[in-house]
mmCIF file of C-alpha atoms and ligand atoms in Angstrom:
data_model
loop_
_atom_site.group_PDB
_atom_site.id
_atom_site.type_symbol
_atom_site.label_atom_id
_atom_site.label_comp_id
_atom_site.label_asym_id
_atom_site.label_seq_id
_atom_site.Cartn_x
_atom_site.Cartn_y
_atom_site.Cartn_z
ATOM 1 C CA MET R 16 18.600 -34.051 -119.518
ATOM 2 C CA ASN R 17 16.871 -31.035 -118.560
ATOM 3 C CA GLU R 18 13.680 -31.487 -116.054
ATOM 4 C CA PHE R 19 10.967 -32.168 -118.343
ATOM 5 C CA ASP R 20 13.132 -34.722 -120.141
ATOM 6 C CA ARG R 21 14.191 -36.411 -116.713
ATOM 7 C CA GLU R 22 10.605 -36.957 -115.491
ATOM 8 C CA ASP R 23 9.229 -38.251 -119.336
ATOM 9 C CA ARG R 24 12.569 -40.489 -119.289
ATOM 10 C CA PHE R 25 11.944 -41.928 -116.034
ATOM 11 C CA SER R 26 7.967 -42.442 -116.587
ATOM 12 C CA THR R 27 5.761 -44.574 -118.288
ATOM 13 C CA GLY R 28 4.885 -42.128 -121.136
ATOM 14 C CA VAL R 29 0.918 -42.179 -120.440
ATOM 15 C CA TYR R 30 0.836 -38.329 -119.339
ATOM 16 C CA SER R 31 1.197 -35.882 -122.013
ATOM 17 C CA ARG R 32 2.217 -32.906 -119.840
ATOM 18 C CA GLN R 33 2.629 -28.798 -120.235
ATOM 19 C CA SER R 34 6.359 -27.747 -120.577
ATOM 20 C CA LEU R 35 6.137 -26.475 -116.894
ATOM 21 C CA GLN R 36 7.494 -27.448 -113.471
ATOM 22 C CA LEU R 37 5.713 -26.515 -110.785
ATOM 23 C CA ILE R 38 7.458 -26.167 -107.704
ATOM 24 C CA GLU R 39 5.207 -24.217 -105.113
ATOM 25 C CA GLY R 40 2.149 -22.252 -104.694
ATOM 26 C CA SER R 41 -0.177 -20.559 -102.589
ATOM 27 C CA GLY R 42 -3.928 -19.719 -102.817
ATOM 28 C CA ALA R 43 -4.526 -19.443 -106.492
ATOM 29 C CA THR R 44 -1.054 -19.006 -107.578
ATOM 30 C CA VAL R 45 1.654 -21.559 -108.395
ATOM 31 C CA ARG R 46 5.117 -21.123 -109.494
ATOM 32 C CA ASP R 47 7.876 -22.516 -111.513
ATOM 33 C CA GLY R 48 11.444 -22.889 -110.779
ATOM 34 C CA ASP R 49 12.348 -19.567 -112.567
ATOM 35 C CA GLY R 50 9.998 -17.810 -109.989
ATOM 36 C CA ASN R 51 7.109 -17.287 -112.526
ATOM 37 C CA GLU R 52 3.922 -16.821 -111.201
ATOM 38 C CA TYR R 53 0.969 -18.339 -112.927
ATOM 39 C CA LEU R 54 -2.655 -18.221 -111.806
ATOM 40 C CA ASP R 55 -4.079 -21.966 -111.739
ATOM 41 C CA LEU R 56 -7.329 -22.837 -112.637
ATOM 42 C CA THR R 57 -6.678 -26.131 -113.049
ATOM 43 C CA THR R 58 -5.523 -26.742 -109.135
ATOM 44 C CA GLY R 59 -4.703 -30.186 -109.710
ATOM 45 C CA ILE R 60 -7.789 -31.032 -112.259
ATOM 46 C CA GLY R 61 -9.984 -29.927 -108.987
ATOM 47 C CA VAL R 62 -8.419 -30.756 -105.937
ATOM 48 C CA ALA R 63 -6.604 -27.561 -104.564
ATOM 49 C CA ALA R 64 -10.281 -26.148 -103.656
ATOM 50 C CA VAL R 65 -8.870 -24.547 -100.365
ATOM 51 C CA GLY R 66 -5.861 -22.939 -102.487
ATOM 52 C CA HIS R 67 -2.365 -24.369 -102.591
ATOM 53 C CA ALA R 68 -0.036 -24.633 -99.801
ATOM 54 C CA ASN R 69 -3.133 -24.176 -97.654
ATOM 55 C CA GLY R 70 -2.134 -23.101 -93.766
ATOM 56 C CA ALA R 71 -4.715 -25.269 -92.231
ATOM 57 C CA VAL R 72 -4.243 -28.614 -94.144
ATOM 58 C CA ALA R 73 -0.171 -27.777 -94.016
ATOM 59 C CA GLU R 74 -0.422 -27.261 -90.161
ATOM 60 C CA ALA R 75 -2.592 -30.788 -89.668
ATOM 61 C CA VAL R 76 -0.334 -32.748 -92.103
ATOM 62 C CA LYS R 77 2.649 -31.719 -90.072
ATOM 63 C CA ASP R 78 1.268 -32.198 -86.449
ATOM 64 C CA GLN R 79 -0.073 -35.519 -87.684
ATOM 65 C CA ALA R 80 3.126 -36.788 -89.478
ATOM 66 C CA GLU R 81 4.808 -36.390 -85.914
ATOM 67 C CA LYS R 82 2.441 -38.085 -83.975
ATOM 68 C CA LEU R 83 0.838 -41.429 -86.553
ATOM 69 C CA LEU R 84 1.315 -41.780 -90.237
ATOM 70 C CA THR R 85 -0.408 -45.351 -89.993
ATOM 71 C CA CYS R 86 -2.773 -47.291 -88.675
ATOM 72 C CA SER R 87 -4.659 -50.283 -90.751
ATOM 73 C CA PRO R 88 -8.449 -49.713 -90.814
ATOM 74 C CA ALA R 89 -8.352 -53.378 -90.700
ATOM 75 C CA TYR R 90 -6.716 -53.912 -87.704
ATOM 76 C CA PHE R 91 -7.175 -50.770 -85.761
ATOM 77 C CA TYR R 92 -9.337 -48.136 -84.614
ATOM 78 C CA SER R 93 -8.596 -44.093 -85.166
ATOM 79 C CA ASP R 94 -9.370 -41.409 -83.460
ATOM 80 C CA VAL R 95 -8.922 -39.058 -86.623
ATOM 81 C CA ARG R 96 -10.318 -41.668 -88.852
ATOM 82 C CA ALA R 97 -13.589 -41.658 -86.453
ATOM 83 C CA ASP R 98 -13.680 -37.768 -86.472
ATOM 84 C CA LEU R 99 -13.282 -37.989 -90.162
ATOM 85 C CA LEU R 100 -16.024 -40.825 -90.695
ATOM 86 C CA GLU R 101 -18.312 -38.369 -88.309
ATOM 87 C CA LYS R 102 -17.768 -35.404 -89.979
ATOM 88 C CA LEU R 103 -18.922 -37.048 -93.475
ATOM 89 C CA ALA R 104 -21.962 -38.094 -92.281
ATOM 90 C CA GLU R 105 -22.622 -34.873 -90.687
ATOM 91 C CA ILE R 106 -21.857 -32.788 -94.019
ATOM 92 C CA THR R 107 -23.307 -35.264 -96.628
ATOM 93 C CA PRO R 108 -27.055 -35.158 -97.468
ATOM 94 C CA GLY R 109 -30.082 -37.124 -96.259
ATOM 95 C CA ASN R 110 -28.877 -40.349 -94.315
ATOM 96 C CA LEU R 111 -25.435 -41.143 -96.374
ATOM 97 C CA SER R 112 -23.433 -41.669 -93.501
ATOM 98 C CA ARG R 113 -21.410 -45.075 -93.477
ATOM 99 C CA SER R 114 -18.053 -44.388 -95.321
ATOM 100 C CA PHE R 115 -15.310 -46.513 -96.913
ATOM 101 C CA LEU R 116 -12.511 -44.762 -97.201
ATOM 102 C CA CYS R 117 -9.856 -45.405 -99.795
ATOM 103 C CA ASN R 118 -7.373 -42.836 -101.662
ATOM 104 C CA SER R 119 -8.603 -41.644 -105.078
ATOM 105 C CA GLY R 120 -11.563 -41.075 -107.274
ATOM 106 C CA THR R 121 -11.415 -44.264 -109.345
ATOM 107 C CA GLU R 122 -11.356 -46.332 -105.840
ATOM 108 C CA ALA R 123 -14.429 -44.663 -104.588
ATOM 109 C CA ILE R 124 -16.021 -45.668 -107.570
ATOM 110 C CA GLU R 125 -14.478 -49.121 -107.495
ATOM 111 C CA ALA R 126 -15.987 -49.606 -103.914
ATOM 112 C CA SER R 127 -19.324 -48.063 -104.540
ATOM 113 C CA LEU R 128 -19.719 -50.229 -107.702
ATOM 114 C CA LYS R 129 -19.118 -53.288 -105.101
ATOM 115 C CA PHE R 130 -21.405 -52.214 -102.818
ATOM 116 C CA ALA R 131 -24.059 -51.636 -105.587
ATOM 117 C CA ARG R 132 -23.681 -55.259 -106.482
ATOM 118 C CA SER R 133 -23.160 -56.872 -103.129
ATOM 119 C CA HIS R 134 -26.472 -54.904 -101.793
ATOM 120 C CA SER R 135 -28.319 -55.376 -104.165
ATOM 121 C CA GLY R 136 -27.428 -59.416 -105.518
ATOM 122 C CA ARG R 137 -27.945 -57.578 -109.266
ATOM 123 C CA GLU R 138 -25.509 -57.614 -111.768
ATOM 124 C CA GLU R 139 -26.311 -54.435 -114.125
ATOM 125 C CA ILE R 140 -24.714 -50.831 -113.861
ATOM 126 C CA ILE R 141 -26.389 -48.344 -115.943
ATOM 127 C CA ALA R 142 -23.832 -45.113 -116.898
ATOM 128 C CA THR R 143 -24.353 -42.509 -118.954
ATOM 129 C CA MET R 144 -22.362 -41.194 -122.383
ATOM 130 C CA ARG R 145 -19.481 -39.002 -122.076
ATOM 131 C CA GLY R 146 -19.832 -39.932 -118.323
ATOM 132 C CA PHE R 147 -15.824 -40.391 -116.661
ATOM 133 C CA HIS R 148 -15.822 -42.415 -113.238
ATOM 134 C CA GLY R 149 -11.773 -43.315 -113.426
ATOM 135 C CA ARG R 150 -8.914 -45.716 -114.910
ATOM 136 C CA THR R 151 -9.212 -49.107 -113.111
ATOM 137 C CA LEU R 152 -11.354 -51.275 -114.668
ATOM 138 C CA GLY R 153 -14.410 -51.130 -113.239
ATOM 139 C CA SER R 154 -14.634 -47.800 -113.307
ATOM 140 C CA LEU R 155 -13.298 -47.368 -116.909
ATOM 141 C CA SER R 156 -16.344 -50.089 -117.674
ATOM 142 C CA ALA R 157 -18.441 -47.312 -116.724
ATOM 143 C CA THR R 158 -16.652 -44.384 -118.649
ATOM 144 C CA TRP R 159 -17.944 -43.817 -122.338
ATOM 145 C CA LYS R 160 -15.230 -42.522 -124.061
ATOM 146 C CA ARG R 161 -13.878 -45.854 -126.616
ATOM 147 C CA LYS R 162 -10.389 -43.330 -126.143
ATOM 148 C CA TYR R 163 -9.841 -44.363 -122.697
ATOM 149 C CA THR R 164 -11.852 -48.192 -122.735
ATOM 150 C CA LYS R 165 -10.901 -49.598 -126.016
ATOM 151 C CA PRO R 166 -6.909 -50.810 -125.075
ATOM 152 C CA PHE R 167 -8.102 -52.817 -122.013
ATOM 153 C CA GLU R 168 -11.112 -54.865 -123.669
ATOM 154 C CA PRO R 169 -12.570 -57.045 -122.578
ATOM 155 C CA LEU R 170 -14.194 -54.637 -119.760
ATOM 156 C CA ILE R 171 -16.341 -55.451 -116.846
ATOM 157 C CA PRO R 172 -19.437 -57.562 -118.345
ATOM 158 C CA GLY R 173 -23.107 -55.970 -116.961
ATOM 159 C CA PHE R 174 -22.336 -52.192 -118.030
ATOM 160 C CA ASN R 175 -24.541 -50.185 -120.517
ATOM 161 C CA HIS R 176 -24.496 -46.548 -121.305
ATOM 162 C CA VAL R 177 -27.805 -43.978 -122.042
ATOM 163 C CA PRO R 178 -27.293 -40.717 -123.014
ATOM 164 C CA TYR R 179 -27.177 -38.347 -119.663
ATOM 165 C CA GLY R 180 -30.023 -35.962 -119.698
ATOM 166 C CA ASN R 181 -32.577 -38.238 -121.103
ATOM 167 C CA LEU R 182 -35.196 -39.799 -119.307
ATOM 168 C CA GLU R 183 -37.248 -42.251 -121.310
ATOM 169 C CA LYS R 184 -33.785 -43.967 -122.338
ATOM 170 C CA LEU R 185 -33.239 -44.562 -119.285
ATOM 171 C CA GLY R 186 -36.558 -45.837 -118.508
ATOM 172 C CA GLU R 187 -36.170 -48.396 -121.247
ATOM 173 C CA GLU R 188 -32.904 -49.575 -120.367
ATOM 174 C CA ILE R 189 -33.550 -50.085 -116.629
ATOM 175 C CA SER R 190 -35.058 -53.315 -115.200
ATOM 176 C CA GLN R 191 -35.298 -55.705 -112.115
ATOM 177 C CA ASP R 192 -31.434 -56.793 -112.917
ATOM 178 C CA THR R 193 -30.271 -53.448 -112.496
ATOM 179 C CA ALA R 194 -28.191 -53.010 -109.398
ATOM 180 C CA ALA R 195 -27.585 -49.173 -109.941
ATOM 181 C CA VAL R 196 -27.483 -45.792 -111.947
ATOM 182 C CA LEU R 197 -23.973 -44.192 -111.733
ATOM 183 C CA ILE R 198 -23.979 -40.722 -112.562
ATOM 184 C CA GLU R 199 -21.988 -37.494 -112.522
ATOM 185 C CA PRO R 200 -24.795 -34.810 -111.743
ATOM 186 C CA ILE R 201 -22.557 -32.499 -113.573
ATOM 187 C CA GLN R 202 -20.506 -34.289 -116.206
ATOM 188 C CA GLY R 203 -17.200 -33.138 -115.867
ATOM 189 C CA GLU R 204 -14.391 -34.428 -118.309
ATOM 190 C CA GLY R 205 -17.273 -34.676 -120.889
ATOM 191 C CA GLY R 206 -17.196 -31.236 -121.394
ATOM 192 C CA ILE R 207 -19.049 -29.610 -118.240
ATOM 193 C CA HIS R 208 -22.801 -30.421 -118.871
ATOM 194 C CA THR R 209 -25.337 -29.282 -116.167
ATOM 195 C CA PRO R 210 -28.630 -31.425 -115.850
ATOM 196 C CA PRO R 211 -31.541 -30.822 -117.831
ATOM 197 C CA GLU R 212 -34.218 -29.242 -114.928
ATOM 198 C CA GLY R 213 -35.920 -32.154 -113.465
ATOM 199 C CA TYR R 214 -33.606 -34.834 -114.323
ATOM 200 C CA LEU R 215 -31.980 -36.052 -111.595
ATOM 201 C CA ALA R 216 -35.318 -35.705 -110.108
ATOM 202 C CA GLY R 217 -36.642 -38.332 -112.708
ATOM 203 C CA VAL R 218 -33.210 -40.851 -112.276
ATOM 204 C CA ARG R 219 -33.958 -40.708 -108.587
ATOM 205 C CA GLU R 220 -37.833 -41.974 -109.030
ATOM 206 C CA ILE R 221 -36.961 -44.489 -111.944
ATOM 207 C CA CYS R 222 -34.098 -46.032 -109.519
ATOM 208 C CA ASP R 223 -37.098 -46.743 -107.186
ATOM 209 C CA GLU R 224 -39.569 -48.288 -109.471
ATOM 210 C CA VAL R 225 -37.602 -50.595 -110.261
ATOM 211 C CA GLY R 226 -35.169 -50.910 -106.916
ATOM 212 C CA ALA R 227 -32.132 -50.058 -108.474
ATOM 213 C CA LEU R 228 -29.596 -47.839 -106.467
ATOM 214 C CA LEU R 229 -28.733 -44.304 -107.376
ATOM 215 C CA ILE R 230 -25.010 -43.574 -107.379
ATOM 216 C CA PHE R 231 -23.461 -40.050 -107.802
ATOM 217 C CA ASP R 232 -19.968 -39.905 -108.701
ATOM 218 C CA GLU R 233 -19.401 -36.250 -106.604
ATOM 219 C CA VAL R 234 -15.286 -37.035 -107.470
ATOM 220 C CA GLN R 235 -14.786 -33.651 -109.208
ATOM 221 C CA THR R 236 -18.832 -31.535 -107.772
ATOM 222 C CA GLY R 237 -18.375 -32.234 -104.165
ATOM 223 C CA PHE R 238 -16.880 -30.175 -101.511
ATOM 224 C CA GLY R 239 -18.532 -26.762 -102.600
ATOM 225 C CA ARG R 240 -16.972 -26.904 -106.335
ATOM 226 C CA THR R 241 -20.297 -26.146 -107.894
ATOM 227 C CA GLY R 242 -22.127 -23.672 -104.826
ATOM 228 C CA GLU R 243 -23.146 -26.778 -102.848
ATOM 229 C CA MET R 244 -21.479 -29.040 -101.053
ATOM 230 C CA PHE R 245 -22.681 -31.758 -103.503
ATOM 231 C CA ALA R 246 -23.868 -30.983 -106.380
ATOM 232 C CA GLY R 247 -26.996 -32.890 -106.164
ATOM 233 C CA GLN R 248 -28.462 -30.538 -103.673
ATOM 234 C CA HIS R 249 -29.273 -28.191 -106.368
ATOM 235 C CA TRP R 250 -31.754 -30.323 -106.951
ATOM 236 C CA ASN R 251 -32.323 -31.319 -103.315
ATOM 237 C CA VAL R 252 -31.764 -35.314 -104.774
ATOM 238 C CA THR R 253 -29.787 -38.019 -102.242
ATOM 239 C CA PRO R 254 -28.176 -40.663 -103.706
ATOM 240 C CA ASP R 255 -27.607 -44.291 -102.082
ATOM 241 C CA ILE R 256 -24.286 -44.001 -102.242
ATOM 242 C CA MET R 257 -21.852 -40.944 -103.263
ATOM 243 C CA ALA R 258 -18.518 -41.425 -104.437
ATOM 244 C CA ILE R 259 -16.264 -38.454 -103.269
ATOM 245 C CA ALA R 260 -12.424 -37.807 -103.885
ATOM 246 C CA LYS R 261 -10.405 -34.867 -105.514
ATOM 247 C CA ALA R 262 -10.945 -31.404 -103.028
ATOM 248 C CA MET R 263 -11.263 -33.865 -99.955
ATOM 249 C CA GLY R 264 -7.984 -33.838 -98.741
ATOM 250 C CA GLY R 265 -7.048 -30.253 -99.766
ATOM 251 C CA GLY R 266 -4.246 -32.027 -102.077
ATOM 252 C CA VAL R 267 -3.262 -35.260 -100.097
ATOM 253 C CA PRO R 268 -5.084 -37.969 -101.496
ATOM 254 C CA ILE R 269 -7.806 -39.671 -100.479
ATOM 255 C CA GLY R 270 -11.967 -40.618 -101.291
ATOM 256 C CA ALA R 271 -14.703 -42.245 -99.737
ATOM 257 C CA SER R 272 -17.832 -44.565 -101.360
ATOM 258 C CA ILE R 273 -20.703 -42.905 -98.687
ATOM 259 C CA VAL R 274 -23.685 -45.509 -98.118
ATOM 260 C CA ARG R 275 -26.963 -45.074 -96.444
ATOM 261 C CA GLU R 276 -27.359 -45.608 -93.055
ATOM 262 C CA ASP R 277 -29.093 -49.086 -93.315
ATOM 263 C CA ILE R 278 -26.984 -50.378 -95.601
ATOM 264 C CA GLU R 279 -24.006 -52.319 -94.130
ATOM 265 C CA PHE R 280 -21.683 -54.922 -95.381
ATOM 266 C CA SER R 281 -20.036 -58.677 -94.012
ATOM 267 C CA THR R 282 -16.536 -58.327 -92.810
ATOM 268 C CA GLY R 283 -14.123 -58.419 -95.527
ATOM 269 C CA LEU R 284 -16.109 -57.702 -98.641
ATOM 270 C CA HIS R 285 -14.161 -54.829 -99.172
ATOM 271 C CA GLY R 286 -10.481 -53.363 -98.152
ATOM 272 C CA SER R 287 -7.731 -50.713 -98.763
ATOM 273 C CA THR R 288 -4.046 -50.633 -97.050
ATOM 274 C CA PHE R 289 -4.088 -46.860 -96.859
ATOM 275 C CA GLY R 290 -7.636 -46.565 -96.906
ATOM 276 C CA GLY R 291 -8.103 -43.636 -94.181
ATOM 277 C CA ASN R 292 -4.925 -43.280 -92.820
ATOM 278 C CA PRO R 293 -4.190 -41.059 -90.229
ATOM 279 C CA LEU R 294 -2.508 -38.343 -92.211
ATOM 280 C CA SER R 295 -5.290 -38.132 -95.301
ATOM 281 C CA ALA R 296 -7.691 -38.689 -92.679
ATOM 282 C CA ARG R 297 -6.606 -35.331 -91.050
ATOM 283 C CA ALA R 298 -6.053 -33.508 -94.060
ATOM 284 C CA ALA R 299 -9.378 -34.216 -94.818
ATOM 285 C CA LEU R 300 -10.438 -32.779 -91.493
ATOM 286 C CA ALA R 301 -8.444 -29.665 -91.956
ATOM 287 C CA THR R 302 -9.882 -29.341 -95.406
ATOM 288 C CA ILE R 303 -13.915 -29.822 -94.457
ATOM 289 C CA ASN R 304 -13.170 -27.659 -91.523
ATOM 290 C CA TYR R 305 -11.664 -25.089 -93.746
ATOM 291 C CA ILE R 306 -14.447 -24.867 -96.377
ATOM 292 C CA GLU R 307 -16.991 -24.823 -93.312
ATOM 293 C CA GLU R 308 -15.044 -21.889 -91.465
ATOM 294 C CA ASN R 309 -14.594 -19.704 -94.568
ATOM 295 C CA ASP R 310 -18.253 -20.151 -95.827
ATOM 296 C CA LEU R 311 -16.267 -21.564 -98.978
ATOM 297 C CA VAL R 312 -19.810 -23.320 -100.399
ATOM 298 C CA ASP R 313 -21.247 -19.489 -100.221
ATOM 299 C CA LEU R 314 -18.157 -17.637 -101.719
ATOM 300 C CA ALA R 315 -17.733 -20.400 -104.474
ATOM 301 C CA ARG R 316 -21.666 -19.768 -105.947
ATOM 302 C CA GLU R 317 -21.021 -15.990 -105.454
ATOM 303 C CA ARG R 318 -17.500 -15.842 -107.154
ATOM 304 C CA GLY R 319 -18.990 -18.522 -109.518
ATOM 305 C CA GLU R 320 -21.616 -15.822 -110.622
ATOM 306 C CA ILE R 321 -19.314 -12.653 -111.388
ATOM 307 C CA PHE R 322 -16.961 -15.504 -113.228
ATOM 308 C CA LYS R 323 -19.993 -17.019 -115.035
ATOM 309 C CA ARG R 324 -21.427 -13.626 -116.068
ATOM 310 C CA GLY R 325 -18.141 -12.205 -117.366
ATOM 311 C CA LEU R 326 -17.613 -15.567 -119.474
ATOM 312 C CA GLU R 327 -20.977 -14.822 -120.890
ATOM 313 C CA GLU R 328 -20.127 -11.202 -121.931
ATOM 314 C CA ILE R 329 -16.911 -13.034 -123.558
ATOM 315 C CA ALA R 330 -19.157 -15.612 -125.343
ATOM 316 C CA SER R 331 -21.496 -12.667 -126.817
ATOM 317 C CA ASP R 332 -18.534 -10.807 -128.035
ATOM 318 C CA ASN R 333 -17.030 -13.309 -130.233
ATOM 319 C CA GLU R 334 -19.819 -15.400 -131.339
ATOM 320 C CA LYS R 335 -17.925 -16.888 -133.815
ATOM 321 C CA LEU R 336 -15.874 -18.732 -131.261
ATOM 322 C CA VAL R 337 -17.568 -19.262 -128.341
ATOM 323 C CA ARG R 338 -20.554 -21.750 -128.561
ATOM 324 C CA GLU R 339 -21.224 -21.292 -125.231
ATOM 325 C CA VAL R 340 -20.774 -20.693 -121.356
ATOM 326 C CA ARG R 341 -21.770 -23.454 -119.211
ATOM 327 C CA GLY R 342 -21.595 -24.699 -115.464
ATOM 328 C CA LEU R 343 -22.383 -24.222 -111.804
ATOM 329 C CA GLY R 344 -20.638 -22.639 -108.966
ATOM 330 C CA LEU R 345 -16.751 -22.640 -109.601
ATOM 331 C CA MET R 346 -16.912 -25.578 -112.447
ATOM 332 C CA LEU R 347 -17.306 -23.220 -115.374
ATOM 333 C CA ALA R 348 -16.466 -23.908 -118.927
ATOM 334 C CA LEU R 349 -16.619 -22.193 -122.550
ATOM 335 C CA GLN R 350 -17.725 -24.563 -125.661
ATOM 336 C CA LEU R 351 -15.607 -23.544 -128.657
ATOM 337 C CA ARG R 352 -16.128 -23.836 -132.514
ATOM 338 C CA LYS R 353 -12.863 -25.068 -132.738
ATOM 339 C CA LYS R 354 -10.330 -27.200 -130.529
ATOM 340 C CA SER R 355 -9.278 -25.380 -127.233
ATOM 341 C CA GLY R 356 -5.791 -26.807 -127.123
ATOM 342 C CA PRO R 357 -4.183 -23.648 -129.156
ATOM 343 C CA TYR R 358 -6.282 -21.252 -126.651
ATOM 344 C CA LEU R 359 -4.552 -22.804 -123.639
ATOM 345 C CA ASP R 360 -1.567 -22.179 -124.681
ATOM 346 C CA LYS R 361 -1.995 -18.629 -125.088
ATOM 347 C CA LEU R 362 -3.413 -18.690 -121.893
ATOM 348 C CA MET R 363 -0.404 -20.221 -120.481
ATOM 349 C CA LYS R 364 1.871 -17.596 -122.351
ATOM 350 C CA LYS R 365 -0.472 -14.929 -120.638
ATOM 351 C CA ASN R 366 0.314 -16.766 -116.768
ATOM 352 C CA ILE R 367 -3.044 -18.457 -116.752
ATOM 353 C CA LEU R 368 -3.499 -22.346 -116.790
ATOM 354 C CA ALA R 369 -6.884 -23.661 -117.410
ATOM 355 C CA LEU R 370 -8.263 -27.323 -118.216
ATOM 356 C CA PRO R 371 -9.590 -28.888 -121.421
ATOM 357 C CA ALA R 372 -12.747 -31.068 -121.286
ATOM 358 C CA GLY R 373 -12.821 -32.534 -124.353
ATOM 359 C CA SER R 374 -11.243 -31.128 -127.325
ATOM 360 C CA SER R 375 -13.095 -27.915 -127.981
ATOM 361 C CA VAL R 376 -13.888 -26.922 -124.332
ATOM 362 C CA ILE R 377 -12.202 -24.702 -122.254
ATOM 363 C CA ARG R 378 -12.538 -25.491 -118.443
ATOM 364 C CA PHE R 379 -11.944 -23.682 -115.296
ATOM 365 C CA LEU R 380 -11.353 -25.441 -111.695
ATOM 366 C CA PRO R 381 -10.303 -21.998 -109.379
ATOM 367 C CA PRO R 382 -9.493 -22.283 -105.725
ATOM 368 C CA LEU R 383 -12.979 -21.184 -104.619
ATOM 369 C CA GLU R 384 -11.417 -18.592 -103.129
ATOM 370 C CA ILE R 385 -10.199 -16.883 -106.183
ATOM 371 C CA SER R 386 -10.594 -13.029 -105.938
ATOM 372 C CA PRO R 387 -12.832 -10.868 -108.135
ATOM 373 C CA GLY R 388 -9.351 -9.405 -109.170
ATOM 374 C CA GLU R 389 -8.166 -12.608 -110.456
ATOM 375 C CA ILE R 390 -11.125 -13.891 -111.929
ATOM 376 C CA ASP R 391 -10.748 -10.176 -113.487
ATOM 377 C CA ARG R 392 -7.278 -11.104 -114.693
ATOM 378 C CA VAL R 393 -8.436 -14.108 -115.894
ATOM 379 C CA LEU R 394 -11.328 -12.619 -118.100
ATOM 380 C CA GLU R 395 -8.505 -9.941 -119.573
ATOM 381 C CA ALA R 396 -6.525 -12.599 -120.640
ATOM 382 C CA LEU R 397 -9.186 -14.532 -122.552
ATOM 383 C CA ARG R 398 -10.236 -11.406 -124.279
ATOM 384 C CA GLU R 399 -6.659 -10.773 -125.285
ATOM 385 C CA VAL R 400 -6.405 -13.960 -126.535
ATOM 386 C CA PHE R 401 -9.012 -14.374 -128.736
ATOM 387 C CA ALA R 402 -8.915 -10.993 -130.522
ATOM 388 C CA SER R 403 -5.336 -11.572 -131.265
ATOM 389 C CA ASP R 404 -7.129 -14.947 -133.262
HETATM 390 N N1 LIG B 12 -14.935 -39.141 -111.366
HETATM 391 C C1 LIG B 12 -14.900 -38.027 -111.895
HETATM 392 C C2 LIG B 12 -15.973 -37.449 -112.148
HETATM 393 C C3 LIG B 12 -13.752 -37.554 -112.179
HETATM 394 O O1 LIG B 12 -13.302 -36.591 -112.060
HETATM 395 C C4 LIG B 12 -12.136 -38.674 -112.266
HETATM 396 C C5 LIG B 12 -11.194 -37.786 -112.420
HETATM 397 O O2 LIG B 12 -10.867 -36.796 -113.073
HETATM 398 C C6 LIG B 12 -12.603 -39.905 -111.524
HETATM 399 C C7 LIG B 12 -13.988 -40.240 -111.483
HETATM 400 C C8 LIG B 12 -11.550 -40.306 -110.942
HETATM 401 O O3 LIG B 12 -10.303 -40.136 -110.204
HETATM 402 P P1 LIG B 12 -9.424 -40.439 -109.856
HETATM 403 O O4 LIG B 12 -8.089 -39.974 -111.149
HETATM 404 O O5 LIG B 12 -8.558 -39.770 -108.847
HETATM 405 O O6 LIG B 12 -9.240 -41.577 -109.999
#
């Protein structure tokens, strides 16, 4: 049995993977067992924003592992957790300052939905078409794609979807029964869609008119990915609740639902055994400090502009194949007129790893420190792959 067969044989079959086993990495590079190197623009689906095997994260994890790995948030206080909670309040916009720590994006959404229903005393949640929020039942009920939701019906009642970017439809759907509007400021899995000008501010206004909470899902967009610490900041729109995860722990699983200063809950309302454990809290602190100390938010904006310009040139030279370039910062995509799978395979043969987002999109979520030279390598590989079509 080879290594691919072994992983398939003893796992559930829910994933279809590339035939590539990753052994180690550093920065934007990953290596397989034969020592072949790949430039990684997948980063574990937007996780390794600070690069693979980031020294600061590795050191923090090692140090904490030797001190204390677990300290239940339900029973004891933790110095490291307090540091992280304070840091999150400092870096999040507006008066978002109370965090519930968890272990993944979908848990951050679950917590956000529960908090919204509990705080508002209302039931209905409005999410958007093309939106993706995770695979547990609450998050799934907010997720749009039938492929993900159908096998698990009936979903949780009270969820409705409106077209992303359309304020009129939102205005028609929202009511005094709406607990919250849940939205990705930039849609990720749905194909990297940035909001039309004025859209997020309009959503904020509509929510305020009926007293509904606004939840931003910044799971994919957070921590500098788009050229702001959080994507909503591009448009100066602050939600009442924000869900984060992915890049937060530099690769160590952690997420959070962060609520407004004035929102507080009763004891026992929600909980998690592992949420905010000292190991992941230390990893997250090291990650955030690294992002700040190395100005990665500005860097993502600068490198994103270089990368996007290059993609736009390729798009205009390949109009028959590329419909458009989308995205912000280092959350970028090429919308093709054909299926993207074969092109992703060809890129992999050229040692470049990129992601799909739907069937005809090539998505790039590189580490924020990807160098101009590495961006050139990606652009060159794309040119060659498209020329050989
Ligand atoms: N929300 C968004 C916007 C995501 O992109 C994802 C994952 O891709 C999730 C939520 C779910 O995160 P997780 O896979 O960590 O549960």
